[in-house]
XYZ file of C-alpha atoms in Angstrom:
707
model
C 27.352 -13.691 -8.163
C 28.630 -15.742 -5.243
C 26.567 -13.656 -2.813
C 23.516 -14.231 -5.042
C 24.090 -17.974 -4.886
C 24.437 -17.854 -1.108
C 21.181 -15.983 -0.620
C 19.352 -18.338 -2.998
C 20.639 -21.352 -1.070
C 19.475 -19.777 2.201
C 15.989 -19.259 0.772
C 15.826 -22.844 -0.473
C 16.970 -24.158 2.921
C 14.444 -21.859 4.640
C 11.617 -23.385 2.595
C 12.350 -26.775 4.197
C 13.226 -25.991 7.807
C 12.124 -24.380 11.054
C 15.671 -23.624 12.142
C 15.701 -20.381 14.099
C 19.438 -19.974 13.406
C 18.993 -20.335 9.646
C 16.000 -17.959 9.517
C 17.931 -15.344 11.528
C 20.830 -15.636 9.074
C 18.415 -15.292 6.168
C 16.883 -12.207 7.731
C 20.309 -10.549 7.973
C 21.024 -11.371 4.337
C 17.647 -9.940 3.283
C 18.489 -6.690 5.082
C 21.815 -6.482 3.258
C 20.216 -7.293 -0.108
C 17.551 -4.639 0.418
C 20.327 -2.074 0.894
C 21.612 -3.127 -2.512
C 18.082 -3.053 -3.969
C 18.176 -6.686 -5.126
C 15.070 -7.190 -7.316
C 15.067 -10.990 -6.785
C 14.353 -10.798 -3.049
C 10.523 -10.386 -3.333
C 10.319 -13.481 -5.577
C 12.408 -15.516 -3.117
C 10.205 -14.424 -0.205
C 7.080 -15.444 -2.114
C 8.684 -18.826 -2.832
C 9.387 -19.474 0.852
C 5.907 -18.394 1.935
C 4.268 -20.597 -0.699
C 6.410 -23.514 0.467
C 5.368 -22.951 4.075
C 1.681 -22.576 3.338
C -0.479 -23.048 6.420
C 2.466 -24.115 8.600
C 3.140 -20.438 9.380
C 0.306 -20.685 11.898
C 1.747 -23.769 13.601
C 5.435 -22.920 13.619
C 6.577 -20.280 16.132
C 9.875 -19.659 14.314
C 8.143 -19.192 10.951
C 5.526 -16.883 12.479
C 8.268 -14.798 14.120
C 10.133 -14.677 10.800
C 7.050 -13.272 9.032
C 6.681 -10.564 11.679
C 10.395 -9.746 11.374
C 9.993 -9.465 7.584
C 7.201 -6.978 8.148
C 9.357 -4.947 10.544
C 12.104 -4.539 7.940
C 9.655 -3.625 5.185
C 8.833 -6.748 3.164
C 6.891 -6.167 -0.105
C 3.163 -5.789 0.510
C 1.616 -8.634 -1.525
C -1.604 -10.607 -0.951
C 0.423 -13.730 -0.124
C 2.570 -11.876 2.414
C -0.456 -10.229 4.035
C -2.116 -13.605 4.356
C 1.014 -15.190 5.869
C 1.479 -12.228 8.212
C -2.165 -12.531 9.306
C -1.728 -16.235 10.100
C 1.526 -15.498 11.945
C -0.027 -12.736 14.055
C -3.096 -14.848 14.869
C -0.842 -17.604 16.187
C 1.173 -15.145 18.302
C -1.786 -13.394 19.952
C -2.574 -14.599 23.467
C -5.962 -16.372 23.841
C -7.738 -13.355 25.396
C -6.774 -11.259 22.341
C -7.436 -13.905 19.705
C -10.842 -12.448 18.903
C -12.202 -11.203 15.570
C -12.660 -7.595 16.804
C -9.036 -7.346 17.966
C -7.720 -8.931 14.786
C -9.796 -6.540 12.678
C -8.354 -3.530 14.523
C -4.872 -4.490 13.348
C -5.878 -3.630 9.769
C -4.406 -6.739 8.070
C -7.446 -7.126 5.801
C -7.530 -3.403 5.035
C -5.186 -2.733 2.112
C -5.078 0.971 2.980
C -3.236 0.155 6.217
C 0.488 -0.240 5.373
C 2.527 -3.181 6.687
C 4.616 -1.038 9.063
C 1.423 0.322 10.662
C 0.108 -3.214 11.120
C 3.299 -4.129 13.021
C 3.032 -0.952 15.102
C -0.512 -1.918 16.095
C 0.531 -5.521 16.731
C 3.282 -4.482 19.120
C 0.763 -2.289 20.968
C -2.012 -4.877 21.151
C 0.341 -7.320 22.873
C 0.428 -4.810 25.759
C -3.315 -4.160 25.729
C -4.948 -4.852 29.065
C -6.884 -3.053 31.787
C -4.845 -0.668 33.858
C -2.244 0.179 31.192
C -1.319 3.872 31.132
C -1.776 5.640 27.794
C -0.892 9.041 26.340
C -2.752 10.456 23.350
C -0.798 12.739 21.088
C -3.828 14.650 19.746
C -5.323 15.606 23.106
C -1.990 15.849 24.976
C -3.545 13.921 27.847
C -2.753 10.882 29.946
C -5.347 8.248 30.742
C -5.694 4.658 31.921
C -7.416 1.781 30.144
C -10.365 0.857 32.371
C -12.217 -1.533 30.039
C -11.749 -3.350 26.740
C -14.962 -4.047 24.821
C -14.521 -6.667 22.093
C -18.135 -6.269 20.920
C -17.830 -2.550 20.074
C -14.104 -2.889 19.311
C -13.263 0.013 21.631
C -11.655 0.757 24.964
C -12.815 2.911 27.867
C -10.115 5.412 28.859
C -10.326 6.845 32.393
C -8.637 10.117 33.313
C -5.713 9.935 35.730
C -7.835 11.543 38.418
C -10.572 8.948 37.791
C -13.253 11.631 37.470
C -14.167 11.005 33.838
C -13.900 8.387 31.089
C -14.485 8.170 27.356
C -14.612 5.542 24.631
C -12.001 5.297 21.888
C -12.066 2.951 18.860
C -9.515 0.176 19.277
C -7.860 0.861 15.915
C -7.263 4.487 16.988
C -5.801 3.375 20.338
C -3.410 0.952 18.666
C -2.394 3.434 16.018
C -2.140 6.794 17.811
C -1.622 6.163 21.555
C 1.595 5.617 23.499
C 1.464 2.725 25.969
C 3.215 2.687 29.397
C 3.749 0.168 32.151
C 1.207 0.983 34.908
C 3.733 1.178 37.762
C 3.848 3.959 40.409
C 6.791 5.607 38.643
C 4.672 6.107 35.484
C 2.076 7.994 37.542
C 4.840 10.372 38.614
C 5.611 10.972 34.933
C 1.965 11.648 34.098
C 1.139 13.680 37.170
C 4.333 15.258 38.561
C 4.321 17.107 41.869
C 6.279 20.211 42.816
C 7.426 18.727 46.093
C 9.114 15.741 44.459
C 10.087 17.101 41.046
C 12.293 14.669 39.098
C 15.359 15.871 37.262
C 14.908 15.961 33.490
C 17.535 13.232 33.061
C 15.631 11.008 35.516
C 12.384 11.812 33.696
C 13.924 10.774 30.353
C 15.306 7.562 31.844
C 11.983 6.541 33.376
C 10.041 7.357 30.202
C 12.236 5.054 28.138
C 12.218 2.385 30.828
C 8.436 2.190 31.216
C 7.251 2.974 27.687
C 5.809 -0.085 25.963
C 5.821 1.843 22.680
C 9.033 2.926 20.968
C 9.336 6.631 21.779
C 11.667 9.343 20.443
C 13.534 11.963 22.507
C 11.405 14.635 20.836
C 8.187 12.966 21.894
C 9.485 12.521 25.465
C 10.117 16.279 25.658
C 6.681 17.054 24.282
C 4.942 14.714 26.752
C 7.041 16.218 29.544
C 6.066 19.750 28.506
C 2.318 19.118 28.532
C 2.591 17.154 31.772
C 4.364 20.038 33.583
C 3.090 23.256 31.929
C 1.331 25.253 33.262
C 0.405 23.336 36.433
C 3.958 22.808 37.709
C 6.011 25.424 35.855
C 5.780 27.952 33.048
C 7.475 27.408 29.630
C 10.631 29.327 30.565
C 11.063 27.334 33.722
C 10.428 24.141 31.765
C 13.255 24.932 29.325
C 15.675 25.560 32.140
C 14.576 22.360 33.910
C 14.848 20.330 30.708
C 18.389 21.505 30.020
C 19.591 20.621 33.528
C 20.914 17.064 33.920
C 21.712 16.963 37.648
C 19.863 14.925 40.251
C 16.520 15.395 41.949
C 15.472 19.023 42.112
C 14.778 20.684 45.411
C 11.331 21.274 46.736
C 9.213 23.878 45.045
C 9.199 25.108 41.479
C 12.259 26.032 39.452
C 13.233 29.662 39.723
C 12.732 31.938 36.743
C 16.033 32.635 34.922
C 17.567 36.039 35.278
C 16.715 38.632 32.645
C 13.841 38.659 30.189
C 12.433 35.270 29.269
C 12.890 33.990 25.720
C 9.986 34.925 23.474
C 8.475 32.787 20.704
C 10.263 34.830 18.050
C 13.585 34.083 19.773
C 13.011 30.329 19.744
C 15.917 28.183 18.627
C 13.761 25.590 16.876
C 10.258 25.058 15.532
C 9.518 22.786 18.461
C 10.600 25.372 21.009
C 8.542 28.047 19.209
C 5.514 25.760 19.389
C 6.018 25.107 23.109
C 6.304 28.829 23.958
C 3.306 29.772 21.819
C 1.227 26.988 23.394
C 2.016 28.404 26.811
C 1.061 31.916 25.649
C -2.301 30.633 24.476
C -2.860 28.901 27.834
C -1.877 32.036 29.739
C -4.324 34.116 27.661
C -1.732 36.536 26.292
C -3.292 38.886 23.747
C -0.463 40.388 21.650
C 3.188 40.028 20.711
C 5.821 42.712 21.060
C 6.234 44.876 17.962
C 9.815 43.669 17.536
C 8.645 40.077 17.370
C 7.490 40.434 13.752
C 10.986 41.260 12.528
C 12.476 38.431 14.550
C 9.925 35.953 13.141
C 10.803 37.142 9.618
C 14.498 36.619 10.428
C 13.829 33.151 11.867
C 11.742 31.994 8.897
C 14.193 33.512 6.372
C 17.158 31.625 7.814
C 15.187 28.434 8.415
C 16.035 25.457 6.235
C 13.191 23.859 4.232
C 11.135 21.531 6.405
C 11.511 17.853 5.520
C 9.978 15.986 8.478
C 6.190 15.775 8.731
C 6.294 16.264 12.524
C 8.161 19.559 12.189
C 5.816 20.591 9.376
C 2.795 19.970 11.607
C 4.337 21.894 14.541
C 5.102 24.815 12.239
C 1.531 24.893 10.890
C 0.151 24.960 14.437
C 2.720 27.585 15.457
C 1.642 29.858 12.563
C -2.002 29.461 13.546
C -1.127 30.511 17.098
C 1.024 33.450 15.907
C -1.979 34.754 13.956
C -3.896 35.068 17.256
C -1.378 37.628 18.505
C -0.767 39.698 15.345
C -2.726 41.839 12.918
C -3.418 40.713 9.345
C -0.770 42.970 7.772
C 1.956 41.901 10.227
C 1.083 38.250 9.795
C 1.182 38.570 5.973
C 4.731 39.953 6.185
C 6.176 37.336 8.506
C 4.938 34.324 6.471
C 6.428 35.495 3.139
C 9.803 33.725 3.735
C 7.952 30.412 4.189
C 6.784 30.171 0.588
C 8.067 26.863 -0.757
C 9.852 26.055 2.510
C 7.108 23.956 4.129
C 5.574 20.676 3.072
C 2.066 22.119 3.424
C 2.928 25.082 1.147
C 4.802 23.646 -1.831
C 5.589 25.964 -4.751
C 3.505 23.810 -7.103
C 0.571 22.303 -5.260
C -0.755 20.331 -8.248
C 2.399 18.218 -8.552
C 2.907 17.624 -4.810
C 2.793 14.053 -3.518
C -0.128 13.408 -1.148
C 2.059 12.141 1.691
C 3.913 15.484 1.768
C 0.604 17.298 2.345
C -0.411 15.198 5.332
C -0.208 18.189 7.666
C -3.539 19.370 6.221
C -5.067 16.128 7.430
C -3.427 16.122 10.857
C -3.561 19.729 11.994
C -6.350 20.344 14.595
C -9.615 21.428 12.942
C -9.656 24.699 14.900
C -6.514 25.812 13.026
C -7.764 25.025 9.516
C -9.545 28.370 8.910
C -6.439 30.291 10.001
C -4.143 28.158 7.878
C -6.415 28.649 4.871
C -6.478 32.413 5.452
C -2.674 32.378 5.547
C -2.560 30.439 2.303
C -4.795 33.090 0.691
C -2.397 35.779 1.854
C 0.643 33.991 0.448
C -0.702 32.569 -2.842
C -3.111 33.578 -5.587
C -6.675 32.272 -6.189
C -5.532 29.697 -8.751
C -3.287 28.056 -6.127
C -6.271 27.804 -3.784
C -8.395 26.365 -6.587
C -5.778 23.659 -7.255
C -5.803 22.823 -3.548
C -9.466 21.936 -3.976
C -8.472 18.977 -6.142
C -5.798 17.519 -3.888
C -6.357 18.311 -0.189
C -8.434 16.133 2.156
C -12.159 16.752 2.385
C -11.953 18.382 5.835
C -10.146 21.370 4.261
C -12.351 22.008 1.251
C -15.124 24.105 2.801
C -12.568 26.617 4.089
C -10.906 26.742 0.666
C -14.104 27.182 -1.355
C -15.191 29.999 0.966
C -12.259 31.982 -0.543
C -13.276 31.296 -4.145
C -16.174 32.289 -6.348
C -18.251 29.495 -7.877
C -17.194 30.279 -11.431
C -13.524 29.598 -10.615
C -14.468 26.422 -8.694
C -16.484 25.169 -11.695
C -13.729 26.144 -14.144
C -11.162 24.257 -12.068
C -13.351 21.150 -11.735
C -14.176 21.059 -15.447
C -10.503 21.407 -16.383
C -9.501 18.173 -14.654
C -10.043 14.665 -15.952
C -9.950 12.704 -12.715
C -11.445 13.438 -9.304
C -10.395 12.197 -5.917
C -12.788 10.782 -3.341
C -12.403 13.927 -1.208
C -13.681 16.415 -3.752
C -16.596 14.104 -4.750
C -17.466 13.686 -1.101
C -17.325 17.466 -0.560
C -19.661 18.032 -3.543
C -22.095 15.475 -2.127
C -22.096 16.970 1.357
C -22.591 20.468 -0.048
C -25.094 19.516 -2.740
C -27.743 21.874 -1.347
C -25.424 24.810 -2.131
C -23.745 23.519 -5.313
C -24.962 23.878 -8.895
C -26.310 21.059 -11.048
C -23.118 21.197 -13.129
C -21.063 20.488 -10.011
C -23.387 17.704 -8.784
C -23.174 16.068 -12.229
C -19.566 15.096 -11.402
C -20.980 12.476 -9.020
C -21.329 9.860 -11.734
C -20.305 6.230 -11.827
C -17.237 6.790 -13.995
C -15.774 9.373 -11.607
C -16.693 7.334 -8.540
C -15.048 4.162 -9.886
C -11.958 6.131 -10.867
C -11.687 7.630 -7.352
C -12.214 4.249 -5.681
C -9.555 2.634 -7.921
C -6.712 4.765 -6.588
C -4.393 2.615 -4.468
C -1.787 3.262 -1.751
C -3.488 6.405 -0.493
C -2.069 7.918 2.731
C -4.276 7.380 5.747
C -5.719 10.907 5.682
C -7.168 10.406 2.173
C -8.124 6.769 2.680
C -10.970 7.736 5.042
C -12.781 9.670 2.287
C -12.328 6.817 -0.158
C -13.923 4.389 2.304
C -16.795 6.810 2.968
C -17.426 7.280 -0.761
C -17.644 3.530 -1.228
C -19.997 3.279 1.765
C -22.280 5.936 0.246
C -22.402 4.011 -3.032
C -23.306 0.784 -1.259
C -25.655 2.063 1.465
C -27.078 5.555 0.788
C -30.330 5.701 -1.198
C -30.060 9.415 -1.972
C -26.530 8.987 -3.260
C -27.573 6.063 -5.459
C -30.452 8.108 -6.861
C -28.066 10.911 -7.815
C -25.752 8.459 -9.585
C -28.773 7.153 -11.560
C -29.913 10.713 -12.333
C -26.450 11.724 -13.545
C -26.342 8.777 -15.963
C -28.882 10.880 -17.897
C -30.635 7.838 -19.310
C -27.425 6.052 -20.328
C -27.806 3.093 -17.975
C -25.190 1.129 -19.900
C -22.565 3.729 -18.793
C -23.109 2.659 -15.189
C -22.569 -1.015 -16.029
C -19.529 -0.209 -18.196
C -17.907 1.932 -15.512
C -18.516 -0.793 -12.931
C -16.827 -3.339 -15.190
C -13.668 -1.221 -15.211
C -13.411 -1.136 -11.450
C -10.333 -2.874 -10.003
C -11.151 -1.992 -6.406
C -14.717 -3.362 -6.276
C -14.786 -7.139 -6.512
C -17.373 -8.928 -8.596
C -19.646 -9.758 -5.649
C -19.771 -6.116 -4.574
C -20.366 -5.007 -8.159
C -23.377 -7.252 -8.418
C -24.707 -6.045 -5.037
C -24.247 -2.366 -5.914
C -25.952 -2.739 -9.284
C -28.893 -4.547 -7.648
C -29.243 -1.697 -5.114
C -29.045 0.910 -7.881
C -31.697 -0.983 -9.831
C -34.200 -0.278 -7.038
C -34.146 3.331 -8.228
C -34.189 2.611 -11.985
C -36.649 0.463 -13.866
C -34.291 0.525 -16.863
C -31.376 -0.868 -14.899
C -33.647 -3.383 -13.220
C -34.798 -4.529 -16.656
C -31.181 -4.914 -17.792
C -30.283 -6.984 -14.740
C -33.318 -9.192 -15.267
C -32.356 -9.793 -18.871
C -35.088 -7.611 -20.366
C -32.773 -5.964 -22.832
C -35.633 -4.937 -25.096
C -36.491 -2.103 -22.749
C -33.128 -0.548 -23.403
C -33.107 -1.351 -27.076
C -36.409 0.471 -27.596
C -34.818 3.697 -26.440
C -32.451 3.886 -29.390
C -32.381 2.713 -33.017
C -28.846 1.430 -32.434
C -28.287 -2.103 -31.099
C -27.304 -2.170 -27.422
C -24.851 -4.931 -26.537
C -25.699 -6.584 -23.256
C -22.478 -8.086 -21.929
C -22.867 -9.789 -18.536
C -22.165 -7.697 -15.464
C -19.321 -10.025 -14.502
C -17.374 -12.284 -16.911
C -18.883 -15.724 -17.403
C -17.658 -19.018 -18.795
C -18.838 -22.605 -19.064
C -18.557 -25.033 -16.186
C -16.146 -27.098 -18.299
C -13.678 -24.251 -18.956
C -13.963 -23.014 -15.391
C -13.127 -26.474 -14.048
C -10.158 -26.725 -16.399
C -8.694 -23.520 -14.934
C -9.542 -24.674 -11.413
C -7.749 -27.999 -11.950
C -4.715 -26.230 -13.388
C -4.579 -24.079 -10.248
C -4.971 -27.119 -8.035
C -2.211 -28.965 -9.901
C 0.156 -25.989 -9.514
C -0.445 -25.898 -5.759
C -0.444 -29.644 -5.049
C 1.811 -31.102 -7.754
C 3.965 -28.678 -9.755
C 5.119 -26.419 -6.915
C 6.186 -29.337 -4.692
C 7.901 -30.936 -7.710
C 9.680 -27.661 -8.393
C 10.903 -27.487 -4.813
C 12.372 -30.973 -5.221
C 13.995 -29.906 -8.499
C 15.600 -26.947 -6.782
C 16.900 -29.210 -4.006
C 18.338 -31.660 -6.575
C 19.932 -28.887 -8.577
C 21.378 -27.358 -5.415
C 23.035 -30.644 -4.582
C 25.010 -30.398 -7.832
C 27.095 -27.600 -6.344
C 28.181 -24.259 -7.808
C 25.149 -22.195 -8.882
C 27.198 -20.117 -11.298
C 27.328 -22.863 -13.914
C 24.302 -24.823 -12.920
C 21.865 -24.855 -15.852
C 19.555 -27.272 -14.036
C 19.244 -24.847 -11.120
C 18.580 -21.886 -13.461
C 15.860 -23.881 -15.221
C 14.259 -24.846 -11.919
C 14.344 -21.256 -10.715
C 12.770 -20.050 -13.967
C 10.082 -22.716 -13.583
C 9.437 -21.522 -10.018
C 8.901 -17.926 -11.204
C 6.518 -19.094 -13.924
C 4.487 -21.176 -11.482
C 4.204 -18.270 -9.034
C 3.066 -15.936 -11.810
C 0.586 -18.409 -13.282
C -0.839 -19.242 -9.855
C -1.503 -15.572 -9.126
C -3.181 -15.174 -12.545
C -5.371 -18.239 -12.098
C -6.387 -17.297 -8.548
C -7.539 -13.903 -9.844
C -9.397 -15.501 -12.758
C -11.334 -18.123 -10.806
C -12.337 -15.563 -8.189
C -13.602 -13.088 -10.820
C -15.225 -15.227 -13.531
C -18.558 -16.959 -12.884
C -19.757 -20.330 -14.197
C -22.801 -20.446 -16.464
C -25.034 -23.402 -17.321
C -25.873 -23.105 -21.016
C -28.851 -25.455 -20.613
C -30.686 -22.647 -18.858
C -30.242 -20.279 -21.824
C -33.378 -19.911 -23.970
C -32.549 -17.547 -26.853
C -35.332 -16.035 -28.901
C -34.525 -13.586 -31.707
C -31.436 -12.000 -30.113
C -27.937 -13.439 -29.950
C -26.988 -14.100 -26.322
C -24.166 -16.042 -24.674
C -25.045 -19.701 -25.053
C -26.821 -19.553 -28.426
C -26.348 -21.009 -31.891
C -26.003 -18.366 -34.605
C -26.547 -18.914 -38.325
C -25.161 -16.161 -40.550
C -26.152 -15.750 -44.183
C -23.140 -14.555 -46.151
C -23.287 -12.371 -49.283
C -22.389 -15.344 -51.493
C -25.500 -17.160 -50.248
C -23.661 -19.613 -48.021
C -24.658 -20.127 -44.389
C -22.106 -20.346 -41.547
C -22.889 -21.565 -38.063
C -21.254 -20.318 -34.855
C -21.758 -21.047 -31.173
C -21.401 -17.939 -28.973
C -19.958 -19.112 -25.658
C -18.246 -17.866 -22.497
C -14.987 -15.994 -21.940
C -12.743 -19.090 -21.872
C -14.701 -21.276 -24.311
C -13.145 -20.202 -27.600
C -12.487 -22.999 -30.139
C -12.653 -21.321 -33.596
C -11.840 -24.537 -35.469
C -15.094 -26.011 -34.198
C -17.127 -22.812 -34.528
C -17.063 -21.976 -30.800
C -16.631 -18.211 -30.315
C -15.857 -16.491 -27.003
C -18.023 -13.411 -26.482
C -14.829 -11.620 -25.385
C -13.299 -11.849 -28.888
C -13.818 -9.182 -31.542
C -16.172 -11.457 -33.503
C -18.001 -12.298 -30.289
C -18.522 -8.596 -29.607
C -19.991 -8.149 -33.088
C -22.415 -11.022 -32.641
C -23.542 -10.376 -29.043
C -26.877 -8.560 -28.960
C -27.613 -8.747 -32.692
C -31.154 -9.686 -33.773
C -32.518 -11.958 -36.456
C -32.584 -10.045 -39.732
C -29.876 -7.599 -38.668
C -26.984 -6.933 -41.050
C -23.516 -7.182 -39.519
C -20.082 -6.043 -40.685
C -17.465 -8.715 -39.963
C -13.752 -8.339 -39.238
C -12.785 -8.433 -42.927
C -15.329 -5.674 -43.677
C -17.630 -8.169 -45.418
C -21.350 -8.100 -44.571
C -23.689 -10.847 -43.467
C -27.201 -11.176 -42.108
C -28.325 -12.906 -38.927
C -30.474 -15.712 -40.335
C -31.328 -17.687 -37.197
C -30.722 -17.740 -33.429
C -31.394 -20.935 -31.460
C -30.326 -23.005 -28.458
C -27.036 -24.844 -28.427
C -26.991 -28.397 -29.801
C -26.640 -31.331 -27.412
C -23.020 -32.079 -28.374
C -21.958 -28.546 -27.371
C -24.044 -28.559 -24.214
C -22.513 -31.855 -23.144
C -18.949 -30.781 -23.889
C -19.159 -27.527 -21.929
C -21.175 -28.748 -18.975
C -20.252 -30.358 -15.651
C -21.216 -33.710 -17.145
C -18.395 -36.269 -17.281
């Protein structure tokens, strides 16, 4: 309890100061509390950030604190992202403080995790012409020759200077290793036989001149592809790497005595990958017959793979092994791997996406081989389940192994579809059946787009699916077609979306309406066109929630008061309570803290509300014979009495005065009903709509902007 009081006092002090010493102490305490999984820490962090507000951008110590929070894994909340963005903006040098560079950091992209943002930020601080870079995917060194802020890309020139290529800035910041462009780095990238460094010297220089944090494993991998095969072969490389003495003599390292170690005799997955890579480069055609048994022995004794990097190396190694073996031999040697790799879990349907990331990272040339291997190891149902979970780049290879009936059966058996499988169906629509194409409907699309916290590999398909919905005419036409005349289903599905904000919803529906006269009629308020299609009444709720100007302004003022009055008052209350001493028996402090939590929660709720709900001017509403929002409704009850109601916006409910929100159960019953229609009320009694008219002046005045 005492520790809890100490950390709370540190947070309160931090909300009022720029002291670097205090913020460093707080950071240490946060790290300790995170080890103990203290659930109060996220609330305290939000409190401090709210207290600081815009000063994060003007205080170097506060900006540095926000970045440090990100480095230790602070909770990813909208407030923290906003504060981190302001902090990073203030810390970028003027030549990097451009919109294109800031966008490449991914702060506004919720699919980019906080730790990745910090990784990119640390890299962008070193971004300038002449910096040496190494790309993991291509295994090549290059030099930044130009930075183009307009296209948000860099030009990478080869070490020899004979070629160059453009790379998106976000890719550079995320996937490249940065090095100080000194002469020693050139020796690391382009070693020479005559002046071959010792491996220990190579390691030392790599760590000394790397701008990016780099592991020992990655240093060895970079060293391998920088030396093999131009300077030495794989066997010579292993001998050189294991030596730790000084500078080697002139010429290449001598081949070790006896037969060189084969891939099947490797001591680790990484070593196996290195040897196999060299065999591919050398153009070797087959393995020794004894290698199959040794591979089986290696894979049988191997512990289950837990690290993604090892999993990826193993997948690539298997693809290379298949080049040197026959189908039967290969089928035998992979049997021990069943359930031992991340990319081949025993139960694919229950696997977490992040554990399957190898399928998204493995080079495309290896995907057919890896799929063939999967078909050898597992049955057709396993492959069919992969169709629902793997990234889109894998699906064509998988479906090539399955007949269409099994694909359709698998798709029909599931209730939710990811962006990847919907995207695959779209891209292969010329080959797929109408039943399969029918899955591209608004309900499935919204469901796929609503999935959050997707790993990077799957996030790309989600973004592309959203782009198709917003921009592609043919895609929009298919969505309209698959509604099968039920235009309201499109609107309803869009309403349920949590990932598409109200402005985008409106824009998408307008674009869809270009391909549908029915939807266009609904958007223009011509509900009769829809009603004529069916004898049942169609309820026309607005595409986005609406309320009166009066109620909207009430919420807006409450939010403004929380920010400008109540939160500052609460901070003062906390300071006063803190001055009373021991937190353990301090009821005033507990009350102030509870008040702080309420204010934070209410502020978040109000911010979401005012950003989502639109104001409506009831004076513009001209009802005819149908009940709409902003109309007076007279109901004739069975006993002959007449009751009058005013159907108003989402926040306008005042039942004592006859004002009914269209979001209530009674409001839903009334909305869309016509004069003469019989309605069943909440108590199961019946009534008839006697009259629909405009709102009276007293109601219009109360719920307007008029003061």
